[in-house]
Coordinates of C-alpha atoms in Angstrom, one line a residue:
X231 CA 107.5 79.9 110.3
X232 CA 107.3 82.0 113.5
X233 CA 106.3 86.5 111.8
X234 CA 109.8 87.7 112.8
X235 CA 111.4 84.5 110.6
X236 CA 109.4 86.1 107.6
X237 CA 110.1 89.3 107.8
X238 CA 113.5 88.6 108.1
X239 CA 113.5 86.1 105.0
X240 CA 111.3 89.4 103.2
X241 CA 113.7 91.9 104.3
X242 CA 116.8 90.0 103.2
X243 CA 115.1 89.2 99.8
X244 CA 114.8 93.0 99.4
X245 CA 118.1 94.0 100.4
X246 CA 119.8 91.4 98.1
X247 CA 117.2 92.4 95.1
X248 CA 118.6 95.7 95.2
X249 CA 122.3 94.8 95.8
X250 CA 122.2 92.7 92.4
X251 CA 119.9 95.9 91.6
X252 CA 122.7 98.0 92.6
X253 CA 125.6 95.4 91.1
X254 CA 123.8 94.7 87.5
X255 CA 123.1 99.4 87.6
X256 CA 127.3 99.0 88.4
X257 CA 128.3 96.6 85.7
X258 CA 126.2 98.6 83.4
X259 CA 128.1 102.4 83.6
X260 CA 131.4 100.4 83.9
X261 CA 130.9 99.3 80.7
X262 CA 129.2 102.7 79.6
X263 CA 132.3 104.0 80.7
X264 CA 134.4 101.0 79.5
X265 CA 133.4 101.9 76.4
X266 CA 133.9 105.7 76.3
X267 CA 137.5 104.4 77.1
X268 CA 137.7 102.5 75.1
X269 CA 136.6 103.9 71.8
X270 CA 138.8 107.5 73.1
X271 CA 141.5 105.2 73.4
X272 CA 141.3 103.9 69.9
X273 CA 140.6 107.5 68.3
X274 CA 144.0 108.7 70.6
X275 CA 145.4 105.4 68.3
X276 CA 143.7 106.7 64.9
X277 CA 145.1 110.2 64.8
X278 CA 148.7 109.0 65.9
X279 CA 147.8 106.6 62.5
X280 CA 146.5 108.9 60.5
X281 CA 149.5 111.6 62.1
X282 CA 152.1 109.0 61.2
X283 CA 151.0 108.1 57.7
X284 CA 150.1 112.2 57.2
X285 CA 154.3 112.2 58.2
X286 CA 155.5 109.3 56.2
X287 CA 153.9 111.0 53.1
X288 CA 154.9 114.7 53.6
X289 CA 158.6 113.1 54.1
X290 CA 158.5 110.6 50.9
X291 CA 156.9 113.7 49.1
X292 CA 159.9 116.0 50.4
X293 CA 162.7 113.7 48.5
X294 CA 160.2 113.3 45.6
X295 CA 160.7 116.8 45.7
X296 CA 164.7 116.7 46.5
X297 CA 165.3 113.7 43.3
X298 CA 163.3 116.0 41.0
X299 CA 165.2 119.1 42.0
X300 CA 168.5 117.2 41.5
X301 CA 167.2 115.2 38.2
X302 CA 166.2 118.9 36.6
X303 CA 169.3 120.3 37.4
X304 CA 171.2 117.4 35.9
X305 CA 168.8 117.5 33.0
X306 CA 169.7 121.2 32.8
X307 CA 173.7 121.1 33.9
X308 CA 174.3 118.5 32.5
X309 CA 172.4 117.5 29.3
X310 CA 172.2 121.0 28.2
X311 CA 175.8 121.6 28.9
X312 CA 176.8 119.1 26.5
X313 CA 173.5 119.9 23.2
X314 CA 175.0 123.6 23.4
X315 CA 179.4 122.4 23.2
X316 CA 177.9 120.7 20.1
X317 CA 175.4 122.8 18.7
X318 CA 178.7 125.3 18.7
X319 CA 180.6 122.3 16.9
X320 CA 177.7 122.9 14.1
X321 CA 178.0 125.7 13.7
X322 CA 181.3 126.0 12.9
X323 CA 181.2 123.1 10.6
X324 CA 178.7 124.7 9.1
X325 CA 180.4 128.3 8.8
X326 CA 183.4 126.2 7.4
X327 CA 183.2 123.2 4.8
X328 CA 182.2 124.7 1.6
X329 CA 180.3 121.7 0.5
X330 CA 176.7 122.7 0.8
X331 CA 175.2 118.8 1.7
X332 CA 177.1 118.8 5.1
X333 CA 176.0 122.8 5.8
X334 CA 173.0 121.7 5.2
X335 CA 173.0 118.4 7.4
X336 CA 174.7 120.7 9.8
X337 CA 172.2 122.9 9.4
X338 CA 169.3 120.5 9.7
X339 CA 170.8 118.5 12.6
X340 CA 171.1 122.1 15.2
X341 CA 167.8 122.9 14.2
X342 CA 167.2 119.2 16.1
X343 CA 169.5 120.0 18.8
X344 CA 167.1 123.5 19.1
X345 CA 163.9 121.7 19.5
X346 CA 165.8 119.1 22.2
X347 CA 167.1 122.4 24.1
X348 CA 163.5 123.1 24.2
X349 CA 162.0 120.2 25.7
X350 CA 164.7 120.2 28.3
X351 CA 163.6 123.4 29.3
X352 CA 160.4 123.0 29.6
X353 CA 161.3 119.2 31.3
X354 CA 163.5 121.3 33.7
X355 CA 161.3 124.1 34.8
X356 CA 157.2 121.4 34.6
X357 CA 160.3 119.1 37.2
X358 CA 161.1 122.5 39.3
X359 CA 159.6 125.4 37.9
X360 CA 162.0 128.5 39.3
X361 CA 159.6 131.3 39.6
X362 CA 157.3 129.1 42.5
X363 CA 160.1 130.1 44.5
X364 CA 160.6 133.8 43.9
X365 CA 157.4 134.5 42.6
X366 CA 154.6 132.0 44.4
X367 CA 152.3 129.8 43.4
X368 CA 150.5 132.0 40.3
X369 CA 153.3 132.9 38.8
X370 CA 154.1 128.9 38.5
X371 CA 151.0 128.4 37.1
X372 CA 151.5 130.9 34.1
X373 CA 154.6 129.8 33.2
X374 CA 153.4 125.4 33.1
X375 CA 150.7 126.9 30.7
X376 CA 153.4 128.9 29.5
X377 CA 155.3 126.0 28.1
X378 CA 152.1 123.9 27.9
X379 CA 151.6 126.0 24.9
X380 CA 155.1 126.1 23.0
X381 CA 155.0 122.7 22.5
X382 CA 151.3 122.3 22.4
X383 CA 147.8 123.9 21.2
X384 CA 145.2 123.9 24.1
X385 CA 143.1 127.0 25.1
X386 CA 144.1 126.7 29.1
X387 CA 143.5 130.1 30.8
X388 CA 144.0 130.6 33.4
X389 CA 143.4 133.8 36.8
X390 CA 143.9 134.4 40.5
X391 CA 141.5 137.1 42.4
X392 CA 141.1 138.8 46.1
X393 CA 143.8 139.5 48.0
X394 CA 147.0 138.0 46.1
X395 CA 149.4 136.5 48.7
X396 CA 152.2 134.4 49.1
X397 CA 152.1 131.8 52.3
X398 CA 154.4 128.4 53.3
X399 CA 156.9 127.4 50.4
X400 CA 155.8 123.7 51.6
X401 CA 151.9 124.4 50.7
X402 CA 153.3 126.0 47.2
X403 CA 155.4 123.8 45.7
X404 CA 151.6 120.7 47.3
X405 CA 149.4 122.8 45.6
X406 CA 151.6 123.0 42.8
X407 CA 151.6 119.6 41.2
X408 CA 148.6 119.3 42.5
X409 CA 147.4 122.0 39.3
X410 CA 150.0 120.6 37.8
X411 CA 148.4 116.6 38.0
X412 CA 144.6 117.4 37.2
X413 CA 146.3 120.3 33.9
X414 CA 148.2 117.3 32.5
X415 CA 144.7 114.7 33.5
X416 CA 142.5 117.5 31.3
X417 CA 144.6 117.8 28.7
X418 CA 146.3 114.0 28.5
X419 CA 142.7 112.2 28.5
X420 CA 139.8 114.3 28.3
X421 CA 139.6 115.8 24.9
X422 CA 138.7 119.3 26.4
X423 CA 139.0 122.7 24.4
X424 CA 138.7 124.3 27.1
X425 CA 140.4 124.7 30.9
X426 CA 139.9 127.0 33.5
X427 CA 141.8 128.0 36.2
X428 CA 141.1 130.2 39.0
X429 CA 142.8 130.5 42.1
X430 CA 140.7 133.1 44.3
X431 CA 142.3 134.4 47.9
X432 CA 140.3 135.8 50.8
X433 CA 141.1 136.5 54.4
X434 CA 142.4 132.8 55.3
X435 CA 141.5 130.8 52.2
X436 CA 143.3 130.2 49.0
X437 CA 140.1 128.3 46.5
X438 CA 141.6 126.6 43.5
X439 CA 139.0 125.8 40.7
X440 CA 139.8 123.9 38.1
X441 CA 137.1 122.6 35.5
X442 CA 137.2 121.3 31.4
X443 CA 134.4 120.7 29.4
X444 CA 136.2 117.4 28.5
X445 CA 134.9 114.0 28.0
X446 CA 134.3 113.5 31.7
X447 CA 134.7 109.8 33.8
X448 CA 132.6 107.9 36.8
X449 CA 134.8 109.4 40.2
X450 CA 134.0 106.6 41.2
X451 CA 135.4 103.8 38.6
X452 CA 138.4 105.9 38.5
X453 CA 139.1 105.4 42.1
X454 CA 138.6 102.3 42.9
X455 CA 141.3 101.8 39.2
X456 CA 144.3 103.3 40.8
X457 CA 145.6 105.2 42.5
X458 CA 145.5 108.8 40.8
X459 CA 142.7 110.4 42.6
X460 CA 144.4 108.2 46.6
X461 CA 147.9 110.7 45.1
X462 CA 145.7 113.9 44.8
X463 CA 144.2 113.2 48.0
X464 CA 147.0 112.1 50.0
X465 CA 148.7 115.3 48.7
X466 CA 146.1 117.9 50.1
X467 CA 146.0 115.4 52.9
X468 CA 149.4 116.4 53.6
X469 CA 148.6 120.1 53.9
X470 CA 145.8 120.5 55.6
X471 CA 143.8 120.7 52.6
X472 CA 140.5 119.4 50.8
X473 CA 139.5 118.5 47.7
X474 CA 137.1 118.0 45.9
X475 CA 136.8 116.5 42.0
X476 CA 133.6 116.3 40.3
X477 CA 132.7 115.0 37.2
X478 CA 129.9 113.3 34.9
X479 CA 130.4 111.1 31.3
X480 CA 130.1 113.8 28.4
X481 CA 129.5 116.7 30.7
X482 CA 133.2 117.7 31.3
X483 CA 135.0 118.0 35.0
X484 CA 135.6 120.3 37.5
X485 CA 138.0 120.3 41.4
X486 CA 137.7 122.1 44.3
X487 CA 140.7 122.2 46.5
X488 CA 140.5 124.2 49.6
X489 CA 143.6 125.3 52.0
X490 CA 143.5 127.5 55.3
X491 CA 146.8 129.5 54.9
X492 CA 147.4 130.8 58.1

């Protein structure tokens, strides 16, 4: 083989090798770019799904609140009015009757109706806290605790600190529902002798602290067993808040909710 032919062959091999190398590098960078674009698209799709899920949950919560409002109004206006009319008739019967037994039955029945009316008021205020819209979150929680104390003896302490302010009504209602759920859970299951609720306002944030000295529970097990914790986290997520629950068996439970106000 001539020397020129050998050099030509070497040159062809070098050029071919370089071309293959360039092609490999190009394929590599194309793959990396494609992966980045694919990842970005997946993140975009997930973000859309998250926003859609959040919007669906927001819509569901809004519908639930409307249903609670309708039920509370019906309970107060219709059932409450009927019970008040029955009580009025019993009062007339008690005054007009000359028989002691009838007057005694009428009096006892009136007392029973008073108790039913009391519980209806407590339920309607739990479903639709009237002070929330007018006076804000703190007063609504105070009212909730008041009605709980009237129904049963519980040591629930409430406090606020910082620059107390009003904020978005949807956020106030959502936080109230979260506090209500956590308080109900503590009353039902913890056996606590003390429950403390504290609202701490800062410039841009509201921090809600709820703790009890009850029996505690396994958070991981509770998360897998039911929807209670997921529901709380879902409600918090709707208003872009974060909630963290800590508990140990025999060591009580604490929950921290952090919500940006602006």
